[in-house]
mmCIF file of C-alpha atoms in Angstrom:
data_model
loop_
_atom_site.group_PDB
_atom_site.id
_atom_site.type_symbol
_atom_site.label_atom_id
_atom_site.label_comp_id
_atom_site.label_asym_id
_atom_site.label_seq_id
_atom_site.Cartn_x
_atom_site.Cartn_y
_atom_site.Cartn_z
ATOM 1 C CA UNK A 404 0.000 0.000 0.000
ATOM 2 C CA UNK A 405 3.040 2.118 0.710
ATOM 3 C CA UNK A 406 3.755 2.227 -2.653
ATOM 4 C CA UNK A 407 1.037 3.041 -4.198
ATOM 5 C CA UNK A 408 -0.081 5.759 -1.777
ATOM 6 C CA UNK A 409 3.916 6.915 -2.843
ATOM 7 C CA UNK A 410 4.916 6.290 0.533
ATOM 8 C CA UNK A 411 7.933 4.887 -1.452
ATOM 9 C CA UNK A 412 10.796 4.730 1.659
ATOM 10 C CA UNK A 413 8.262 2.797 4.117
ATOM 11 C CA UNK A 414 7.580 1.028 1.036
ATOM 12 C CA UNK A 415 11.060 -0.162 0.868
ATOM 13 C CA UNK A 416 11.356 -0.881 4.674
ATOM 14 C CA UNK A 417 8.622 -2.916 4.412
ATOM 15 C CA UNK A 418 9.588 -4.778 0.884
ATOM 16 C CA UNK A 419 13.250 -5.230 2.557
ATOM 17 C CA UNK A 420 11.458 -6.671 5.714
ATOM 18 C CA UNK A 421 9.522 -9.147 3.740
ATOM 19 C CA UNK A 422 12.513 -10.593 1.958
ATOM 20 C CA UNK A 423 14.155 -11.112 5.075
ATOM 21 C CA UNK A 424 11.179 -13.092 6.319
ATOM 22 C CA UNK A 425 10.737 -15.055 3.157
ATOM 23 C CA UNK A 426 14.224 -16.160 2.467
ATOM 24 C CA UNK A 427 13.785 -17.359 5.598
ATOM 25 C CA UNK A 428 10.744 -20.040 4.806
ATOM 26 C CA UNK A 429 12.191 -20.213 1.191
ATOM 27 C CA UNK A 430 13.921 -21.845 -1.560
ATOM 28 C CA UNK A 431 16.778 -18.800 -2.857
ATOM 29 C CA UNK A 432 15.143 -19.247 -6.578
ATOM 30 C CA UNK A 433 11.584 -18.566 -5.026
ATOM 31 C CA UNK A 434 9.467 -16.261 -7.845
ATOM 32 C CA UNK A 435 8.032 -14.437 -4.824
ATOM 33 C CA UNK A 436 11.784 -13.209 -3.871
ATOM 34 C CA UNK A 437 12.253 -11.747 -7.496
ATOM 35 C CA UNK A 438 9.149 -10.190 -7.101
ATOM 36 C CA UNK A 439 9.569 -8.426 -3.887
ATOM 37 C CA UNK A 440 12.967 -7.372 -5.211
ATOM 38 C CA UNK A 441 11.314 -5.742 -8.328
ATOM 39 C CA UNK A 442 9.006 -3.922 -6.180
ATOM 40 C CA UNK A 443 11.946 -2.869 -4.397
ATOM 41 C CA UNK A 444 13.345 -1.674 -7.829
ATOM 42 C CA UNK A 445 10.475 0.144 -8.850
ATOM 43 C CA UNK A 446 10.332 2.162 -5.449
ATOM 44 C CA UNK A 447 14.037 3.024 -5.989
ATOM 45 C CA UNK A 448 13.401 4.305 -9.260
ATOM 46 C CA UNK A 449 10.520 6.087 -7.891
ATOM 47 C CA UNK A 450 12.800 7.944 -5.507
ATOM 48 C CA UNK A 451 15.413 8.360 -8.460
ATOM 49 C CA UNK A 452 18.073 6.361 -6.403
ATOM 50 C CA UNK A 453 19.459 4.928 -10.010
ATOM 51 C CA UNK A 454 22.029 2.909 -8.967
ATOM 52 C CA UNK A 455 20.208 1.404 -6.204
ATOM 53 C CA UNK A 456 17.275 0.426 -8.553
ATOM 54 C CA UNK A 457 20.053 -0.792 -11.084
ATOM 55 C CA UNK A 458 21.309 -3.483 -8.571
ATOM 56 C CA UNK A 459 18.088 -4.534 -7.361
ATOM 57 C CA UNK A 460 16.744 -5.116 -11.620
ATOM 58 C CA UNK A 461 20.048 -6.866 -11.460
ATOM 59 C CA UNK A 462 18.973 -9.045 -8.639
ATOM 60 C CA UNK A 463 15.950 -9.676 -10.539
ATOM 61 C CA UNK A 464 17.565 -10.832 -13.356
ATOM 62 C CA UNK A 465 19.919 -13.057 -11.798
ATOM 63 C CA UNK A 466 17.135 -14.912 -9.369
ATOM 64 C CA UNK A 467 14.661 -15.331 -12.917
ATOM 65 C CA UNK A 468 17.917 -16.316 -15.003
ATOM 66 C CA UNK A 469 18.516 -19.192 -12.714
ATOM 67 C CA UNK A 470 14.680 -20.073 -12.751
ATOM 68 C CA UNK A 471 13.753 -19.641 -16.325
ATOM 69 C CA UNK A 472 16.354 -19.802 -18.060
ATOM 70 C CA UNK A 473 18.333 -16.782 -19.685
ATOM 71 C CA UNK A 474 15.690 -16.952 -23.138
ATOM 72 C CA UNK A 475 12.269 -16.586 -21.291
ATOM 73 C CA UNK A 476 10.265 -14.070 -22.239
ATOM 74 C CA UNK A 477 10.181 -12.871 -18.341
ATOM 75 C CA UNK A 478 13.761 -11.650 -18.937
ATOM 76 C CA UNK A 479 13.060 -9.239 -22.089
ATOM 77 C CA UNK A 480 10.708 -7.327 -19.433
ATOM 78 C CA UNK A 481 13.346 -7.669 -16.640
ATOM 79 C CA UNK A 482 15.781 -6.086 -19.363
ATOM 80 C CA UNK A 483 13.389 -3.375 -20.625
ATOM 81 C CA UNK A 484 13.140 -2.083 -17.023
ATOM 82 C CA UNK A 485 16.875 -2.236 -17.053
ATOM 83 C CA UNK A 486 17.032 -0.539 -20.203
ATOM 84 C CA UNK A 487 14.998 2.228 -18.817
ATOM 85 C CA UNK A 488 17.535 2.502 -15.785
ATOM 86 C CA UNK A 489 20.257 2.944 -18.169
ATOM 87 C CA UNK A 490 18.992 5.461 -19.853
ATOM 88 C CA UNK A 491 17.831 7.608 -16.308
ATOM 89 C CA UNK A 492 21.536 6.897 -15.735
ATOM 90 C CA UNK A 493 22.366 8.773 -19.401
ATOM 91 C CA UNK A 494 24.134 5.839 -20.955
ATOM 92 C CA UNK A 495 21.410 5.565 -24.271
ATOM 93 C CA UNK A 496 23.891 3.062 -25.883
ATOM 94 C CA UNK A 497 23.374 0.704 -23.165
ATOM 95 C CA UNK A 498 19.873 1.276 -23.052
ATOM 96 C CA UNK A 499 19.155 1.047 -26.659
ATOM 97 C CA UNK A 500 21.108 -2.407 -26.761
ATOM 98 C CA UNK A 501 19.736 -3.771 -23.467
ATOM 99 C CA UNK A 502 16.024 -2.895 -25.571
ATOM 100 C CA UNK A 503 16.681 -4.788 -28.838
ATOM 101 C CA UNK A 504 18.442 -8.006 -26.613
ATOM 102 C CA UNK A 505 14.732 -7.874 -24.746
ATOM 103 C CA UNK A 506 12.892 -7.311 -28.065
ATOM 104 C CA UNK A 507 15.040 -10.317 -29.742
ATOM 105 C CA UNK A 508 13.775 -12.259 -26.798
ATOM 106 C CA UNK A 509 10.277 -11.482 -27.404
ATOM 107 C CA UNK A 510 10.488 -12.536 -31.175
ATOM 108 C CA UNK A 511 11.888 -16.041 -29.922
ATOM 109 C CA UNK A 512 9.029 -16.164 -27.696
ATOM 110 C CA UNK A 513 6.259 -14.699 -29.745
ATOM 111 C CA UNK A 514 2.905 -16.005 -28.726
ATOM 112 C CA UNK A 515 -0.633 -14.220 -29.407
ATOM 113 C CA UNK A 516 -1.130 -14.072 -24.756
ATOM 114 C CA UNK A 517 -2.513 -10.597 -24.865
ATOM 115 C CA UNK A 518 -0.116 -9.489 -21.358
ATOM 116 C CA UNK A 519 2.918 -10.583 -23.543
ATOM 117 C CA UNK A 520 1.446 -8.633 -26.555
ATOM 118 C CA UNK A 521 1.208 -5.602 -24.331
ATOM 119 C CA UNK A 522 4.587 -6.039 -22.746
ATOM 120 C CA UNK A 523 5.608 -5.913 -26.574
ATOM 121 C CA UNK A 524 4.017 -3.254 -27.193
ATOM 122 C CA UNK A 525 5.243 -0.875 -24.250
ATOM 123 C CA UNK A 526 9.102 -2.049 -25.191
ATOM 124 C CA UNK A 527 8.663 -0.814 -29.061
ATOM 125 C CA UNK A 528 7.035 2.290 -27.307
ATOM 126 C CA UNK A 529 9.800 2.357 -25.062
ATOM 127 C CA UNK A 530 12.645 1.991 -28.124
ATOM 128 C CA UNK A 531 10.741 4.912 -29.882
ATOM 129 C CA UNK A 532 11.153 7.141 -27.201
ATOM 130 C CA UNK A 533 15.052 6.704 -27.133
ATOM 131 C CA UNK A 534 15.346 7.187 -30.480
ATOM 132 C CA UNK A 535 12.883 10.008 -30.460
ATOM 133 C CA UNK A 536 15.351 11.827 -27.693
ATOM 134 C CA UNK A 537 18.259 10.894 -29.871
ATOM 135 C CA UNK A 538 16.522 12.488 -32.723
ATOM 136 C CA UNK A 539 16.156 9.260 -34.856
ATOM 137 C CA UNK A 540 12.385 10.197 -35.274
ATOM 138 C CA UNK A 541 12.261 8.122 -38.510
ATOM 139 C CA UNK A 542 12.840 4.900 -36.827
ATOM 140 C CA UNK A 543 10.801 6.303 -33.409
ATOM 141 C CA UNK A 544 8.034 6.107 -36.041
ATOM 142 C CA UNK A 545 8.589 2.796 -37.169
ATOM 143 C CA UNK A 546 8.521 1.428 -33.597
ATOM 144 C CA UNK A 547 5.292 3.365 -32.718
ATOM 145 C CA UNK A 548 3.315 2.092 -35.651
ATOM 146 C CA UNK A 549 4.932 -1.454 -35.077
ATOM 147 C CA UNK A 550 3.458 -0.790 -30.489
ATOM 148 C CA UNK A 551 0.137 0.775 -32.722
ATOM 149 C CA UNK A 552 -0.503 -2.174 -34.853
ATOM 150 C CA UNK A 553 -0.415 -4.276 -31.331
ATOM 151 C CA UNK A 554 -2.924 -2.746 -29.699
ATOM 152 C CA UNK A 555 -5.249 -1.528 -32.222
ATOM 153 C CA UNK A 556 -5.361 -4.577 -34.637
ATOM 154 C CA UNK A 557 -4.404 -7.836 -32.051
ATOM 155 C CA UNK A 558 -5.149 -6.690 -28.799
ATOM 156 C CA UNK A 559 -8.443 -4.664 -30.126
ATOM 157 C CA UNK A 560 -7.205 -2.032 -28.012
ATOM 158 C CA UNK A 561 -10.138 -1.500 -25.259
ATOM 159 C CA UNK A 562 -8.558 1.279 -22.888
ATOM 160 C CA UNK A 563 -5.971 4.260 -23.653
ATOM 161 C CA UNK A 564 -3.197 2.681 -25.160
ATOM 162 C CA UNK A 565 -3.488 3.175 -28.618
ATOM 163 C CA UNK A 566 -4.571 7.099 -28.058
ATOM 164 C CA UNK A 567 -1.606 7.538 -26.351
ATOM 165 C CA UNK A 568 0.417 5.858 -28.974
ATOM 166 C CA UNK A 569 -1.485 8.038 -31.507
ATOM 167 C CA UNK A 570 -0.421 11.000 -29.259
ATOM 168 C CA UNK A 571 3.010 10.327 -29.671
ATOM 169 C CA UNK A 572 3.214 9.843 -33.545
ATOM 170 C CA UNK A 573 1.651 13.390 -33.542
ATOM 171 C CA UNK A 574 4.190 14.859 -31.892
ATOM 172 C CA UNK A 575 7.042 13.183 -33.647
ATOM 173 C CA UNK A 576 5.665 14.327 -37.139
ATOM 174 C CA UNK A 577 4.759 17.524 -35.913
ATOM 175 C CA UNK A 578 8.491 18.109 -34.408
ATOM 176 C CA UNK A 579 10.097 16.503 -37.628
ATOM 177 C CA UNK A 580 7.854 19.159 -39.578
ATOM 178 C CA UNK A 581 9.481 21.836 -37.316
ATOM 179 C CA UNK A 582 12.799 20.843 -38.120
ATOM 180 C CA UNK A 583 12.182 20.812 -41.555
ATOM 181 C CA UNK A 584 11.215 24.708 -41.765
ATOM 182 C CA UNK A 585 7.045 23.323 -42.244
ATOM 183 C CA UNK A 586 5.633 26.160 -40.444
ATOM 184 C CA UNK A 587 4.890 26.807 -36.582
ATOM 185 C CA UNK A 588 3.474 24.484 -33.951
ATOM 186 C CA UNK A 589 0.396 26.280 -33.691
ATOM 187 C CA UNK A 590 -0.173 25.095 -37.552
ATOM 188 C CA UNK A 591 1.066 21.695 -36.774
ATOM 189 C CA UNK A 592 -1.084 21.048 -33.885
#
């Protein structure tokens, strides 16, 4: 509850206290561990303590490797939350190569389960944005419309996703029109 209410240090105390607990009553591989850490993780990141949230996703990844397996599709989500870390951290090489290893692993592991579609989805979003900030808007398209054709035309896109996705593709064109000397924002927009 901590968390959510963005109580995020109690959170933490309390995450911390229940891995102490658990690793008490169980096995070191234990999926409720990993989870707890990433909670941990997402707290840290939260409070923008980087490198602490770096080492926990690093936990994470470690305690799933040695339960799944280093080619499950749990780790390309593990690695697009480290990806995301990297880039907080401003390396964008990293982060850019730690995205396409996790979206290699999802084309390994393709299947039509709608949560995997949408975990897809938000790492293509997630690969447009840091080409987007890196000015590649070109290939930030290409992702979006890849995250876009997701939601609207397999998922059948029920809540905001695909407006938001829409949202962003405006934006890119409109800034790539800027740049290209096609009038003012208020034309644009």
């Amino acid at each position: 509850l901590h968390m959510y209410d963005g109580h995020y240090p109690d959170s933490i105390l309390h995450l911390e206290e229940a891995i102490k607990i658990k690793t008490t009553f169980l096995e070191p591989n234990h999926p409720d561990l990993s989870s707890i850490l990433m909670f941990i993780a997402l707290n840290q990141l939260a409070l923008e303590r980087f490198d602490e949230c770096m080492s926990s996703l690093l936990g994470v990844r470690r305690f799933r490797e040695d339960a799944v397996g280093h080619t499950h599709p749990e780790i390309g989500l593990i690695l697009n939350n480290i990806a995301c870390v990297h880039y907080e951290l401003g390396d964008s090489k990293r982060a850019e190569s730690l995205f396409q290893e996790a979206l290699d692993l999802q084309r390994e592991a393709f299947t039509t389960e709608p949560t995997f579609l949408k975990s897809v989805s938000t790492l293509l979003s997630n690969i447009a944005f840091l080409h987007a900030k890196n000015g590649l808007f070109p290939k930030a398209l290409i992702e979006l419309e890849g995250a876009l054709q997701i939601q609207q035309e397999i998922l059948c896109d029920e809540d905001n996703e695909s407006d938001a996705i829409l949202e962003n593709i405006a934006h890119i064109m409109a800034i790539q029109k800027m740049q290209h000397g096609s009038g003012n924002m208020e034309e644009i927009t």
